[in-house]
PDB file of C-alpha atoms and ligand atoms in Angstrom:
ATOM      1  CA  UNK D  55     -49.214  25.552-155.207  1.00  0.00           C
ATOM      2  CA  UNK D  56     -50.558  28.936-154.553  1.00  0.00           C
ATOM      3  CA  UNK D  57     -49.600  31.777-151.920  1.00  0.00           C
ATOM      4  CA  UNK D  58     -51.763  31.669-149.038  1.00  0.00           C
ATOM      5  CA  UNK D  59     -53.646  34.679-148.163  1.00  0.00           C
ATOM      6  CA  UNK D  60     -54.427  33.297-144.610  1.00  0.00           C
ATOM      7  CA  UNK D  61     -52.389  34.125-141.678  1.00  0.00           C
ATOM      8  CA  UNK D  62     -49.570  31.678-140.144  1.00  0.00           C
ATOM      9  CA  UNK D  63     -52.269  31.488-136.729  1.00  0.00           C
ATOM     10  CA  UNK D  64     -55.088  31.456-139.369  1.00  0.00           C
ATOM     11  CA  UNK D  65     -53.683  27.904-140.589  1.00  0.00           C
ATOM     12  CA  UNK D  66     -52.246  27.092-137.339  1.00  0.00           C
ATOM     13  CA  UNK D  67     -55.820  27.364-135.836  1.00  0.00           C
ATOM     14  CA  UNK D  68     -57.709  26.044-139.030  1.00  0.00           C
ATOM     15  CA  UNK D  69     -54.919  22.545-138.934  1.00  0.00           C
ATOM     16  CA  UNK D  70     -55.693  22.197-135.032  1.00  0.00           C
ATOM     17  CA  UNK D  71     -59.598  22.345-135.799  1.00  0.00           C
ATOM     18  CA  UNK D  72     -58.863  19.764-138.282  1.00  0.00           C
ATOM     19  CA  UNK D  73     -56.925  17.314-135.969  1.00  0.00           C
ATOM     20  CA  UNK D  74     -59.860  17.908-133.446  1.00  0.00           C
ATOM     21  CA  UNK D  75     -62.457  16.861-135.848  1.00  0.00           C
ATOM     22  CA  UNK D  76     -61.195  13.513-136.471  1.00  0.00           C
ATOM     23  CA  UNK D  77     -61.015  12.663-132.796  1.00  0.00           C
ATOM     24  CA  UNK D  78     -65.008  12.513-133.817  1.00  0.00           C
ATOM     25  CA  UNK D  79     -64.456  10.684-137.138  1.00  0.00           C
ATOM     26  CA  UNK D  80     -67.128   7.278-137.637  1.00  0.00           C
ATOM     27  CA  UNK D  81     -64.706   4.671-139.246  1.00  0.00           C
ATOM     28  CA  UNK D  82     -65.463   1.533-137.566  1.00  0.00           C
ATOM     29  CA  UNK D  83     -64.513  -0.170-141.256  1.00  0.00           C
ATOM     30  CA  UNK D  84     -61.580   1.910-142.815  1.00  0.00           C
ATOM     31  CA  UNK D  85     -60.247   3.338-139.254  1.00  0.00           C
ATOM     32  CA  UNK D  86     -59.197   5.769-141.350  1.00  0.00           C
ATOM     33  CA  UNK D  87     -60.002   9.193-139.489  1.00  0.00           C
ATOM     34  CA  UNK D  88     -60.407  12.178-141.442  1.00  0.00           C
ATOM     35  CA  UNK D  89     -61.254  15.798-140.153  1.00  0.00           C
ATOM     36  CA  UNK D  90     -61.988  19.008-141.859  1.00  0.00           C
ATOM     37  CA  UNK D  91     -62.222  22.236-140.752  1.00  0.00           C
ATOM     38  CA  UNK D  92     -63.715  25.786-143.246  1.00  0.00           C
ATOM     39  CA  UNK D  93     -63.154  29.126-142.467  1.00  0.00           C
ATOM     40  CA  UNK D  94     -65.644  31.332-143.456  1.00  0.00           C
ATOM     41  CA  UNK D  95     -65.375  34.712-144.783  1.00  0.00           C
ATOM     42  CA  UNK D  96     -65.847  37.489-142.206  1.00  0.00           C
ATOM     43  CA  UNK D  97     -69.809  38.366-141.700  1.00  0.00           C
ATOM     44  CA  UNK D  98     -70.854  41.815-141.292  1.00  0.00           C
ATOM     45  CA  UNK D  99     -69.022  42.320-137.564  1.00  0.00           C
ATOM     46  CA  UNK D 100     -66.518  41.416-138.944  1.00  0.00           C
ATOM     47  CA  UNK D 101     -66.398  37.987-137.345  1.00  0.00           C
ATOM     48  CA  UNK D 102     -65.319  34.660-138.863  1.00  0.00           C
ATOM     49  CA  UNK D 103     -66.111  31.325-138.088  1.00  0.00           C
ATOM     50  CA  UNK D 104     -64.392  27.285-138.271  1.00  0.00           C
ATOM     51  CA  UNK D 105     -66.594  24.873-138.797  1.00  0.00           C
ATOM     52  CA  UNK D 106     -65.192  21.563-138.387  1.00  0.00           C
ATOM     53  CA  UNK D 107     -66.135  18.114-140.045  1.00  0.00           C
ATOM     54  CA  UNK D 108     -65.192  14.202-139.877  1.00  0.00           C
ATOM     55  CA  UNK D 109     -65.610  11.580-141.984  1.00  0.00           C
ATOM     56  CA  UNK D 110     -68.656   9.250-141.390  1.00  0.00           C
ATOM     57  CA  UNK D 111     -68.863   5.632-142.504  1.00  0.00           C
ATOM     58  CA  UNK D 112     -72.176   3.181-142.800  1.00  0.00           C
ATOM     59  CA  UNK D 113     -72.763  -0.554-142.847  1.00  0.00           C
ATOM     60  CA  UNK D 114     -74.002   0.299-146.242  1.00  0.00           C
ATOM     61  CA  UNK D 115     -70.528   1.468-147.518  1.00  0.00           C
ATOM     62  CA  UNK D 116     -71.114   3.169-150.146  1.00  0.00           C
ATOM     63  CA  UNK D 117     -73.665   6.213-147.802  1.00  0.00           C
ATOM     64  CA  UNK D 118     -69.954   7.062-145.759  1.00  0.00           C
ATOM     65  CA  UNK D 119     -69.603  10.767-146.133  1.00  0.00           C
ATOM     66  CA  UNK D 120     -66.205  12.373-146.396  1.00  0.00           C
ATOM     67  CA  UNK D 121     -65.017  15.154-143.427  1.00  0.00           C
ATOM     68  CA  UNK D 122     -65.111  17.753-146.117  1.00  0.00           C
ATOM     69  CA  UNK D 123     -68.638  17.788-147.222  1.00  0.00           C
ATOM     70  CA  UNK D 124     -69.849  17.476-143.403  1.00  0.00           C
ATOM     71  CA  UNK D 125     -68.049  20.456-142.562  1.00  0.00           C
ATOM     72  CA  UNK D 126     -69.779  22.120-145.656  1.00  0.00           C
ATOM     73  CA  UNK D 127     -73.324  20.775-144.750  1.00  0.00           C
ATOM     74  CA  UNK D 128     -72.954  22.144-141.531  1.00  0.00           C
ATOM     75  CA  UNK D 129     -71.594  25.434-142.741  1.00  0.00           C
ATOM     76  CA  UNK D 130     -74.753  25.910-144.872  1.00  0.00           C
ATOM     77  CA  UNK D 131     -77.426  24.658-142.671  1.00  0.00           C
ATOM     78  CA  UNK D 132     -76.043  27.430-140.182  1.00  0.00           C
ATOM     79  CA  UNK D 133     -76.378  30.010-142.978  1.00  0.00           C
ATOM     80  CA  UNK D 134     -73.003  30.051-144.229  1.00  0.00           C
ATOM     81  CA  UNK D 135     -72.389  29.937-148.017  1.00  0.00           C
ATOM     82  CA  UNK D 136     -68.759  32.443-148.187  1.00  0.00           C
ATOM     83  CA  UNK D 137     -65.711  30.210-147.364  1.00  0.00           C
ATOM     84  CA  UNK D 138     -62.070  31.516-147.353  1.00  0.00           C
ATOM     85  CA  UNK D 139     -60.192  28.366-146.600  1.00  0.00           C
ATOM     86  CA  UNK D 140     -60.451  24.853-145.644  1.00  0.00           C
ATOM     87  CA  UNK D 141     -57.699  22.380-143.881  1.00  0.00           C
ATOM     88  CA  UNK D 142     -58.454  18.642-144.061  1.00  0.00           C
ATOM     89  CA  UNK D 143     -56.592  16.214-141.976  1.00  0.00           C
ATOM     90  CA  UNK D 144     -55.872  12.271-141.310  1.00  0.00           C
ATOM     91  CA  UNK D 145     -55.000  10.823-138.284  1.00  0.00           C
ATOM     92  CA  UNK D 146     -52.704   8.244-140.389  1.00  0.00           C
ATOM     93  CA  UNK D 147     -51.838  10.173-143.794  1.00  0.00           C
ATOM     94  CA  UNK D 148     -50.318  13.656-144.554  1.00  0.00           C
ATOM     95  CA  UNK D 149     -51.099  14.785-147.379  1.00  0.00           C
ATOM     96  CA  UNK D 150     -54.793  13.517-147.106  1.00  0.00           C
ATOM     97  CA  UNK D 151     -55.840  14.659-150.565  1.00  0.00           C
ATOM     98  CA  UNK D 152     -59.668  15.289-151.159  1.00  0.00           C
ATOM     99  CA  UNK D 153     -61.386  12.754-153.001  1.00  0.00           C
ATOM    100  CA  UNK D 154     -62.959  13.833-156.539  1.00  0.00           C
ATOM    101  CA  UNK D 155     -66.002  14.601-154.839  1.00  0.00           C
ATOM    102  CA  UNK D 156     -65.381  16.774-152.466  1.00  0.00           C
ATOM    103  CA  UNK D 157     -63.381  18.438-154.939  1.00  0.00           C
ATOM    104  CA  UNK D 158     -66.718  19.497-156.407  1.00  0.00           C
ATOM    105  CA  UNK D 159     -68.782  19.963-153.713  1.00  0.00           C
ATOM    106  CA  UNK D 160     -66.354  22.525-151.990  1.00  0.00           C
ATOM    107  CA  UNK D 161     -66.099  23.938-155.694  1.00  0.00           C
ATOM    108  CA  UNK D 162     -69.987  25.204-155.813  1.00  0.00           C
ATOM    109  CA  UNK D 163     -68.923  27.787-153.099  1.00  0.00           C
ATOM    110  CA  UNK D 164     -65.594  29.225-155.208  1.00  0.00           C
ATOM    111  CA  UNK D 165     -62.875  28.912-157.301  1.00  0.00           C
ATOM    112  CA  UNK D 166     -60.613  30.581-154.789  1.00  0.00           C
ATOM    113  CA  UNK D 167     -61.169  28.837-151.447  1.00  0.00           C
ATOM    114  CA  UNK D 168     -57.883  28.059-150.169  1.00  0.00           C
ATOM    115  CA  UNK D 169     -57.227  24.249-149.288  1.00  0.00           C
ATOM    116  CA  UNK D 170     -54.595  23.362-147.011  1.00  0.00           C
ATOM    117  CA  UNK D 171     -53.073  20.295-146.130  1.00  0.00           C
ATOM    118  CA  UNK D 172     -49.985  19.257-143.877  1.00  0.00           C
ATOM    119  CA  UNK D 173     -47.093  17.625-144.702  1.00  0.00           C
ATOM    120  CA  UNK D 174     -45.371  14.520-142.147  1.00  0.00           C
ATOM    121  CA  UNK D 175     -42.753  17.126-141.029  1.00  0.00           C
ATOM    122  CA  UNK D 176     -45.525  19.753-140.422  1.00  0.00           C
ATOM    123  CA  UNK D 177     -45.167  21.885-143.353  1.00  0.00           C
ATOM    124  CA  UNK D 178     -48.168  23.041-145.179  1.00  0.00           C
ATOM    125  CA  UNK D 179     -49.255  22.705-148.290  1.00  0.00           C
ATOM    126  CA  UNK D 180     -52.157  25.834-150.172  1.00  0.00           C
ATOM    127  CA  UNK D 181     -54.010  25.285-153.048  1.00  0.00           C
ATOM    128  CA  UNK D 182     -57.284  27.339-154.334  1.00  0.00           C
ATOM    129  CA  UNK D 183     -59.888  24.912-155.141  1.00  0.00           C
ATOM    130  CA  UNK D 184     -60.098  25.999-158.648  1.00  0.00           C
ATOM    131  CA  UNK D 185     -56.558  25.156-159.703  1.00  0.00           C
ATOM    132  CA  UNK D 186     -57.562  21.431-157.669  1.00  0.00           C
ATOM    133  CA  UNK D 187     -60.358  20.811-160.061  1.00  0.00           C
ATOM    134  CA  UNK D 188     -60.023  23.564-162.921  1.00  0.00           C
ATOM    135  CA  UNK D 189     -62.422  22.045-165.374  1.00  0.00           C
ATOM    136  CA  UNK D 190     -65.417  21.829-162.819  1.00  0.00           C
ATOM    137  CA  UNK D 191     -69.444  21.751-163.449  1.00  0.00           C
ATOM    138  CA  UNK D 192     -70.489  25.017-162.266  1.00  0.00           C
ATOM    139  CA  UNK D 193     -73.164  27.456-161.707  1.00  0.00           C
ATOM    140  CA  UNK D 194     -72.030  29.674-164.868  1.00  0.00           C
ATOM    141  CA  UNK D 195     -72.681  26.184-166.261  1.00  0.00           C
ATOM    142  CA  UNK D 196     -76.686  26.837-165.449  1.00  0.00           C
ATOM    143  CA  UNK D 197     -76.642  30.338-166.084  1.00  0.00           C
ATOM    144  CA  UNK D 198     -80.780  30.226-165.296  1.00  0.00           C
ATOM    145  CA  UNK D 199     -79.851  29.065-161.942  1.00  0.00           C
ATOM    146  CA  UNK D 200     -76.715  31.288-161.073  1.00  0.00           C
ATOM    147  CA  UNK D 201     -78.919  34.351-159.012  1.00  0.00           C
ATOM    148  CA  UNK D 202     -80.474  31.805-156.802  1.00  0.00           C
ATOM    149  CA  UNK D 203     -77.275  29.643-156.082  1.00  0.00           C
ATOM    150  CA  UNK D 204     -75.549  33.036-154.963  1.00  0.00           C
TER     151      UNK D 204
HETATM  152 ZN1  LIG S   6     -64.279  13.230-150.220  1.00  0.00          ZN
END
């Protein structure tokens, strides 16, 4: 577990965004309500943003998406690609870990995005993303690539 560089009403607001997204979650199968919500890094005002996901199921099961990589697919399509932090959330589980692949997906955007999670007595929990999945598939991995994945 790392030190956090956020703020104690940086997390506080990041873990509320996080509860709020899973009022929204899709689970009619697993009723198992996830939310995420990413901070990105400040633009050039100055300004930062949260972007919140939840976790979407299908009848086809294996097409669910995971809060995580909404709240990333979002981010992006709204021009954001420099993260700072992400909380993720569970209505019925704390710690809700990420899953392997989210792991990786958030991973294409850092090493040191800062993951937080909550403990059942409200503590919180910080890691980076790149001590979660040190041995990741990355864009140094396609050097040819690396200028156009910024
Ligand atoms: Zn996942």
């Amino acid at each position: 577990m790392s030190i956090s560089n956020l703020s104690h009403e940086q997390v506080k607001q990041l873990l509320a965004a996080s509860h709020e997204a899973y009022q929204y979650s899709y689970v009619p199968y697993s009723r198992f309500p996830v939310g995420a919500a990413i901070l990105t890094e400040p633009d050039a005002q100055g300004q930062r943003q949260i972007i919140k996901g939840c976790n979407i199921e299908n009848a086809s099961f294996g097409l669910a998406i995971c809060a995580e990589r909404v709240a990333i697919t979002k981010a992006v399509s709204e021009g954001h690609r420099k993260f700072s932090a992400m909380a993720i959330t569970a209505k019925h589980t704390a710690p809700c870990f990420c899953c392997g692949t989210c792991l990786q997906f958030i991973r294409e955007f850092g090493a040191e995005i800062e993951i937080v999670f909550e403990n059942p007595d409200g503590s919180v929990l910080h890691y980076k993303i790149g001590d979660m999945l040190p041995y990741a598939f990355t864009k140094d991995d396609l050097p040819e690539f690396a200028e156009e994945a910024g």
